[in-house]
Tab-separated table of C-alpha atoms in Angstrom:
chain	number	residue	atom	x	y	z
A	157	UNK	CA	-23.823	26.866	-37.325
A	158	UNK	CA	-21.959	30.040	-38.266
A	159	UNK	CA	-19.897	31.597	-35.473
A	160	UNK	CA	-18.210	34.944	-34.773
A	161	UNK	CA	-14.599	35.296	-33.574
A	162	UNK	CA	-11.994	37.860	-32.529
A	163	UNK	CA	-8.352	37.594	-33.617
A	164	UNK	CA	-5.257	39.371	-32.293
A	165	UNK	CA	-2.565	39.456	-34.992
A	166	UNK	CA	0.528	40.013	-32.847
A	167	UNK	CA	3.725	38.360	-34.121
A	168	UNK	CA	5.924	36.951	-31.362
A	169	UNK	CA	8.502	35.535	-33.734
A	170	UNK	CA	9.874	36.664	-37.100
A	171	UNK	CA	10.616	40.382	-37.273
A	172	UNK	CA	7.897	41.231	-34.734
A	173	UNK	CA	6.392	43.959	-36.951
A	174	UNK	CA	2.652	43.823	-36.292
A	175	UNK	CA	1.697	46.214	-39.086
A	176	UNK	CA	3.736	44.227	-41.611
A	177	UNK	CA	2.034	41.006	-40.509
A	178	UNK	CA	-1.430	42.533	-40.821
A	179	UNK	CA	-0.652	44.104	-44.205
A	180	UNK	CA	0.623	40.717	-45.394
A	181	UNK	CA	-2.673	39.113	-44.363
A	182	UNK	CA	-4.822	41.770	-46.033
A	183	UNK	CA	-2.861	41.779	-49.298
A	184	UNK	CA	-2.999	37.992	-49.523
A	185	UNK	CA	-6.582	37.528	-48.322
A	186	UNK	CA	-5.650	35.435	-45.328
A	187	UNK	CA	-5.902	35.649	-41.542
A	188	UNK	CA	-3.548	33.816	-39.253
A	189	UNK	CA	-1.102	33.531	-36.395
A	190	UNK	CA	2.236	32.059	-35.406
A	191	UNK	CA	3.193	28.989	-33.341
A	192	UNK	CA	5.519	27.436	-35.839
A	193	UNK	CA	6.839	23.916	-35.261
A	194	UNK	CA	10.277	23.675	-36.935
A	195	UNK	CA	10.477	20.023	-35.849
A	196	UNK	CA	7.835	19.154	-38.457
A	197	UNK	CA	10.521	19.482	-41.105
A	198	UNK	CA	7.982	20.464	-43.785
A	199	UNK	CA	7.209	23.712	-45.587
A	200	UNK	CA	3.533	23.410	-46.486
A	201	UNK	CA	1.171	21.261	-44.452
A	202	UNK	CA	-2.563	20.482	-44.578
A	203	UNK	CA	-2.937	17.695	-41.995
A	204	UNK	CA	-4.042	19.453	-38.800
A	205	UNK	CA	-4.118	16.369	-36.526
A	206	UNK	CA	-0.441	15.650	-37.282
A	207	UNK	CA	0.478	19.323	-36.809
A	208	UNK	CA	-1.492	19.377	-33.551
A	209	UNK	CA	0.388	16.359	-32.180
A	210	UNK	CA	3.738	17.927	-33.058
A	211	UNK	CA	2.732	21.334	-31.636
A	212	UNK	CA	1.479	19.862	-28.350
A	213	UNK	CA	4.833	18.183	-27.901
A	214	UNK	CA	6.840	21.228	-29.016
A	215	UNK	CA	4.946	23.739	-26.839
A	216	UNK	CA	4.452	21.341	-23.938
A	217	UNK	CA	0.793	22.194	-23.383
A	218	UNK	CA	1.283	25.934	-22.844
A	219	UNK	CA	-2.005	27.850	-22.764
A	220	UNK	CA	-1.469	30.198	-25.769
A	221	UNK	CA	-1.221	27.153	-28.027
A	222	UNK	CA	-4.951	26.548	-27.484
A	223	UNK	CA	-5.728	29.458	-29.827
A	224	UNK	CA	-4.176	27.558	-32.727
A	225	UNK	CA	-6.226	24.470	-31.883
A	226	UNK	CA	-9.458	26.497	-31.877
A	227	UNK	CA	-8.412	28.300	-35.075
A	228	UNK	CA	-7.671	25.038	-36.842
A	229	UNK	CA	-10.368	22.746	-35.434
A	230	UNK	CA	-13.367	24.833	-34.363
A	231	UNK	CA	-13.430	27.825	-36.728
A	232	UNK	CA	-15.228	26.800	-39.911
A	233	UNK	CA	-15.520	28.018	-43.467
A	234	UNK	CA	-18.169	30.750	-43.437
A	235	UNK	CA	-17.358	31.920	-39.900
A	236	UNK	CA	-16.623	35.621	-39.400
A	237	UNK	CA	-13.564	37.075	-37.671
A	238	UNK	CA	-12.876	40.599	-36.390
A	239	UNK	CA	-9.295	41.898	-36.182
A	240	UNK	CA	-7.622	45.330	-36.028
A	241	UNK	CA	-4.316	47.026	-36.774
A	242	UNK	CA	-2.127	49.206	-34.581
A	243	UNK	CA	-3.617	52.389	-36.071
A	244	UNK	CA	-7.053	51.534	-34.685
A	245	UNK	CA	-8.712	50.368	-37.905
A	246	UNK	CA	-11.022	47.380	-37.586
A	247	UNK	CA	-11.468	44.647	-40.190
A	248	UNK	CA	-14.005	41.873	-40.631
A	249	UNK	CA	-13.118	38.642	-42.424
A	250	UNK	CA	-15.136	35.708	-43.705
A	251	UNK	CA	-13.192	32.432	-43.591
A	252	UNK	CA	-13.219	30.914	-47.088
A	253	UNK	CA	-10.829	27.985	-46.807
A	254	UNK	CA	-9.425	25.247	-44.547
A	255	UNK	CA	-6.463	25.457	-42.183
A	256	UNK	CA	-2.977	25.730	-43.727
A	257	UNK	CA	0.529	25.643	-42.296
A	258	UNK	CA	3.296	27.327	-44.267
A	259	UNK	CA	6.787	27.525	-42.774
A	260	UNK	CA	8.834	29.416	-45.300
A	261	UNK	CA	9.938	32.891	-46.376
A	262	UNK	CA	7.597	35.755	-45.536
A	263	UNK	CA	5.294	33.467	-43.533
A	264	UNK	CA	8.178	33.016	-41.086
A	265	UNK	CA	9.224	36.681	-40.983
A	266	UNK	CA	5.631	37.863	-40.444
A	267	UNK	CA	4.885	34.983	-38.045
A	268	UNK	CA	1.768	33.982	-40.019
A	269	UNK	CA	2.466	30.267	-40.350
A	270	UNK	CA	-0.997	29.030	-39.358
A	271	UNK	CA	-3.569	30.641	-41.630
A	272	UNK	CA	-6.956	30.464	-43.324
A	273	UNK	CA	-7.934	32.105	-46.601
A	274	UNK	CA	-10.512	34.860	-46.123
A	275	UNK	CA	-12.564	37.613	-47.688
A	276	UNK	CA	-11.640	40.784	-45.802
A	277	UNK	CA	-13.630	43.994	-45.341
A	278	UNK	CA	-12.146	47.200	-43.896
A	279	UNK	CA	-14.819	48.434	-41.475
A	280	UNK	CA	-13.248	51.621	-40.121
A	281	UNK	CA	-12.253	53.245	-36.845
A	282	UNK	CA	-13.656	52.514	-33.405
A	283	UNK	CA	-16.804	54.609	-33.896
A	284	UNK	CA	-17.926	52.248	-36.669
A	285	UNK	CA	-17.633	49.130	-34.492
A	286	UNK	CA	-20.167	47.857	-31.910
A	287	UNK	CA	-19.063	48.139	-28.304
A	288	UNK	CA	-19.583	44.413	-27.736
A	289	UNK	CA	-16.981	43.673	-30.409
A	290	UNK	CA	-14.547	46.289	-29.072
A	291	UNK	CA	-14.723	44.865	-25.547
A	292	UNK	CA	-13.741	41.427	-26.885
A	293	UNK	CA	-10.322	42.824	-27.824
A	294	UNK	CA	-9.394	43.308	-24.141
A	295	UNK	CA	-8.492	39.671	-23.313
A	296	UNK	CA	-4.961	38.731	-24.434
A	297	UNK	CA	-5.927	35.359	-25.917
A	298	UNK	CA	-5.000	35.296	-29.615
A	299	UNK	CA	-8.245	33.807	-30.905
A	300	UNK	CA	-11.589	33.577	-29.145
A	301	UNK	CA	-15.315	33.464	-29.825
A	302	UNK	CA	-17.661	36.446	-29.605
A	303	UNK	CA	-20.748	34.845	-28.094
A	304	UNK	CA	-23.481	37.206	-29.238
A	305	UNK	CA	-26.191	36.379	-31.747
A	306	UNK	CA	-26.815	40.092	-32.295
A	307	UNK	CA	-23.176	40.725	-33.158
A	308	UNK	CA	-23.165	37.718	-35.497
A	309	UNK	CA	-26.239	39.028	-37.308
A	310	UNK	CA	-24.788	42.542	-37.510
A	311	UNK	CA	-21.434	41.245	-38.792
A	312	UNK	CA	-23.173	39.029	-41.358
A	313	UNK	CA	-25.115	42.009	-42.637
A	314	UNK	CA	-21.914	44.031	-42.939
A	315	UNK	CA	-20.415	41.305	-45.103
A	316	UNK	CA	-23.521	41.269	-47.277
A	317	UNK	CA	-24.433	37.772	-46.143
A	318	UNK	CA	-27.753	38.557	-44.483
A	319	UNK	CA	-29.988	41.643	-44.484
A	320	UNK	CA	-30.064	43.671	-41.287
A	321	UNK	CA	-33.252	43.581	-39.245
A	322	UNK	CA	-33.631	46.984	-37.519
A	323	UNK	CA	-35.850	47.051	-34.466
A	324	UNK	CA	-34.932	43.614	-33.114
A	325	UNK	CA	-31.657	44.525	-31.420
A	326	UNK	CA	-30.507	45.660	-27.983
A	327	UNK	CA	-28.717	49.015	-28.279
A	328	UNK	CA	-26.574	48.284	-25.217
A	329	UNK	CA	-24.817	45.533	-27.206
A	330	UNK	CA	-23.599	48.193	-29.640
A	331	UNK	CA	-22.395	50.858	-27.204
A	332	UNK	CA	-18.743	50.928	-26.170
A	333	UNK	CA	-17.739	51.452	-22.529
A	334	UNK	CA	-17.084	55.120	-23.298
A	335	UNK	CA	-20.444	55.471	-25.080
A	336	UNK	CA	-22.264	54.030	-22.090
A	337	UNK	CA	-20.393	56.249	-19.610
A	338	UNK	CA	-21.230	59.310	-21.710
A	339	UNK	CA	-24.878	58.273	-21.907
A	340	UNK	CA	-25.282	57.778	-18.149
A	341	UNK	CA	-23.347	60.977	-17.403
A	342	UNK	CA	-25.649	63.024	-19.642
A	343	UNK	CA	-28.706	61.301	-18.149
A	344	UNK	CA	-27.623	62.174	-14.593
A	345	UNK	CA	-26.883	65.786	-15.539
A	346	UNK	CA	-30.380	66.159	-16.980
A	347	UNK	CA	-31.625	64.710	-13.675
A	348	UNK	CA	-29.795	67.458	-11.780
A	349	UNK	CA	-26.478	65.794	-10.961
A	350	UNK	CA	-23.485	67.507	-12.557
A	351	UNK	CA	-20.501	65.367	-13.478
A	352	UNK	CA	-17.027	66.488	-12.420
A	353	UNK	CA	-14.930	65.241	-15.435
A	354	UNK	CA	-11.570	65.605	-13.677
A	355	UNK	CA	-12.577	62.992	-11.094
A	356	UNK	CA	-12.423	60.149	-13.610
A	357	UNK	CA	-9.187	58.338	-12.706
A	358	UNK	CA	-7.739	54.882	-13.326
A	359	UNK	CA	-6.770	54.601	-9.660
A	360	UNK	CA	-10.422	54.894	-8.498
A	361	UNK	CA	-12.036	51.808	-10.064
A	362	UNK	CA	-14.827	51.887	-7.458
A	363	UNK	CA	-16.561	54.675	-9.376
A	364	UNK	CA	-16.478	56.441	-12.749
A	365	UNK	CA	-17.049	60.061	-11.673
A	366	UNK	CA	-17.827	62.222	-8.678
A	367	UNK	CA	-21.185	64.004	-8.976
A	368	UNK	CA	-22.560	67.188	-7.420
A	369	UNK	CA	-26.248	68.004	-6.936
A	370	UNK	CA	-26.868	71.312	-8.700
A	371	UNK	CA	-29.355	72.467	-6.043
A	372	UNK	CA	-27.785	71.318	-2.762
A	373	UNK	CA	-24.105	70.810	-3.586
A	374	UNK	CA	-24.321	67.283	-2.185
A	375	UNK	CA	-21.704	64.884	-3.578
A	376	UNK	CA	-22.294	61.472	-5.074
A	377	UNK	CA	-20.632	58.855	-7.264
A	378	UNK	CA	-21.641	56.735	-10.252
A	379	UNK	CA	-20.531	53.326	-11.497
A	380	UNK	CA	-21.311	51.991	-14.982
A	381	UNK	CA	-20.738	48.509	-16.431
A	382	UNK	CA	-21.396	47.228	-19.935
A	383	UNK	CA	-21.888	43.780	-21.431
A	384	UNK	CA	-22.505	40.918	-19.010
A	385	UNK	CA	-20.542	42.491	-16.152
A	386	UNK	CA	-22.696	43.135	-13.112
A	387	UNK	CA	-22.196	45.410	-10.095
A	388	UNK	CA	-22.395	44.218	-6.499
A	389	UNK	CA	-24.518	46.996	-5.011
A	390	UNK	CA	-23.770	45.814	-1.465
A	391	UNK	CA	-20.174	47.020	-1.839
A	392	UNK	CA	-21.452	50.606	-2.068
A	393	UNK	CA	-23.183	50.612	1.321
A	394	UNK	CA	-22.453	53.767	3.335
A	395	UNK	CA	-23.316	57.442	3.444
A	396	UNK	CA	-22.265	58.410	-0.096
A	397	UNK	CA	-25.103	58.807	-2.585
A	398	UNK	CA	-24.400	56.261	-5.322
A	399	UNK	CA	-25.908	55.669	-8.760
A	400	UNK	CA	-25.375	52.316	-10.473
A	401	UNK	CA	-26.071	51.190	-14.010
A	402	UNK	CA	-25.245	47.753	-15.420
A	403	UNK	CA	-26.621	46.965	-18.855
A	404	UNK	CA	-27.121	43.320	-17.783
A	405	UNK	CA	-29.149	44.534	-14.746
A	406	UNK	CA	-27.241	42.327	-12.276
A	407	UNK	CA	-26.744	44.172	-8.972
A	408	UNK	CA	-26.569	41.301	-6.524
A	409	UNK	CA	-29.105	40.476	-3.835
A	410	UNK	CA	-28.827	43.563	-1.605
A	411	UNK	CA	-29.296	47.214	-2.603
A	412	UNK	CA	-28.299	49.549	0.288
A	413	UNK	CA	-30.432	52.602	1.157
A	414	UNK	CA	-27.873	55.047	-0.260
A	415	UNK	CA	-27.753	53.322	-3.672
A	416	UNK	CA	-30.002	54.206	-6.605
A	417	UNK	CA	-30.290	51.723	-9.447
A	418	UNK	CA	-30.802	53.414	-12.818
A	419	UNK	CA	-33.373	51.267	-14.685
A	420	UNK	CA	-32.696	50.273	-18.276
A	421	UNK	CA	-36.231	51.319	-19.151
A	422	UNK	CA	-35.560	54.907	-18.058
A	423	UNK	CA	-32.313	55.045	-20.006
A	424	UNK	CA	-34.053	53.746	-23.138
A	425	UNK	CA	-36.782	56.364	-22.740
A	426	UNK	CA	-34.089	59.004	-22.309
A	427	UNK	CA	-32.389	57.920	-25.548
A	428	UNK	CA	-35.692	58.210	-27.402
A	429	UNK	CA	-36.699	61.590	-25.972
A	430	UNK	CA	-33.328	63.337	-25.677
A	431	UNK	CA	-31.491	62.127	-28.749
A	432	UNK	CA	-30.321	65.676	-29.503
A	433	UNK	CA	-28.204	65.609	-26.332
A	434	UNK	CA	-26.321	62.434	-27.229
A	435	UNK	CA	-22.951	62.219	-29.012
A	436	UNK	CA	-23.208	62.035	-32.801
A	437	UNK	CA	-21.758	58.507	-32.761
A	438	UNK	CA	-25.017	57.300	-31.176
A	439	UNK	CA	-27.017	58.129	-34.276
A	440	UNK	CA	-25.960	55.073	-36.247
A	441	UNK	CA	-26.717	52.611	-33.446
A	442	UNK	CA	-30.053	54.269	-32.585
A	443	UNK	CA	-31.164	54.013	-36.207
A	444	UNK	CA	-29.941	50.432	-36.466
A	445	UNK	CA	-31.983	49.172	-33.524
A	446	UNK	CA	-35.012	51.237	-34.481
A	447	UNK	CA	-35.320	53.404	-31.368
């Protein structure tokens, strides 16, 4: 079964120039990573089990090495892989060949010694990429799966491998964290709660923004989570008026009296009826899912 992956191309050896490593991959239609094993004493290698045994001994079971194992053993020809460069451009690759190990010349200097041949498509900047894919670039692991059938179907369509099927998708899978925060902020303002933009701070992770009721001046807060991340509503118990929205609709077992859960159904209705109020970047995703 075809799978979808995310790759960080970040050289730790060689000259350490990330852009050079990525350009090398694109120009040569390959995707890859480091973790060279000089002890192998070979330049070009195709036997992954023997490489794996040597690498496990050389790296002594360190956790980052597991990315190479997954890249070599689990990723298959036909699988799709997202990666990006330091300038914020995203690329999508289709794996077209088996695992290779090449320890020589530019493969050493770019730290791309473990690689797979690939067909590579330049997708564009962040506004052209689904939020679900973007969020998968947060973890530091070099290579990991993107477990979303919708994202696999969307990525396949982008590569021309399968026609898109508008109307069968969940728009919340496509919205980035920033998109979702903007959406809920606009929704609350239409509902009479003005957002105070300057209150969004990294040192207040308990909430996204402070709100003010336009009629009474009463203050409130809002918290928004995307993907499969829920919100424990019980942690917001108190006197402060609180609005919560989690796209997975997981709020725990207790919802305190001061907490208002924003239903997905109301947000979807808002998207349909107030599309003119939404950022332009929403247009593509709204059309794609058929709202």
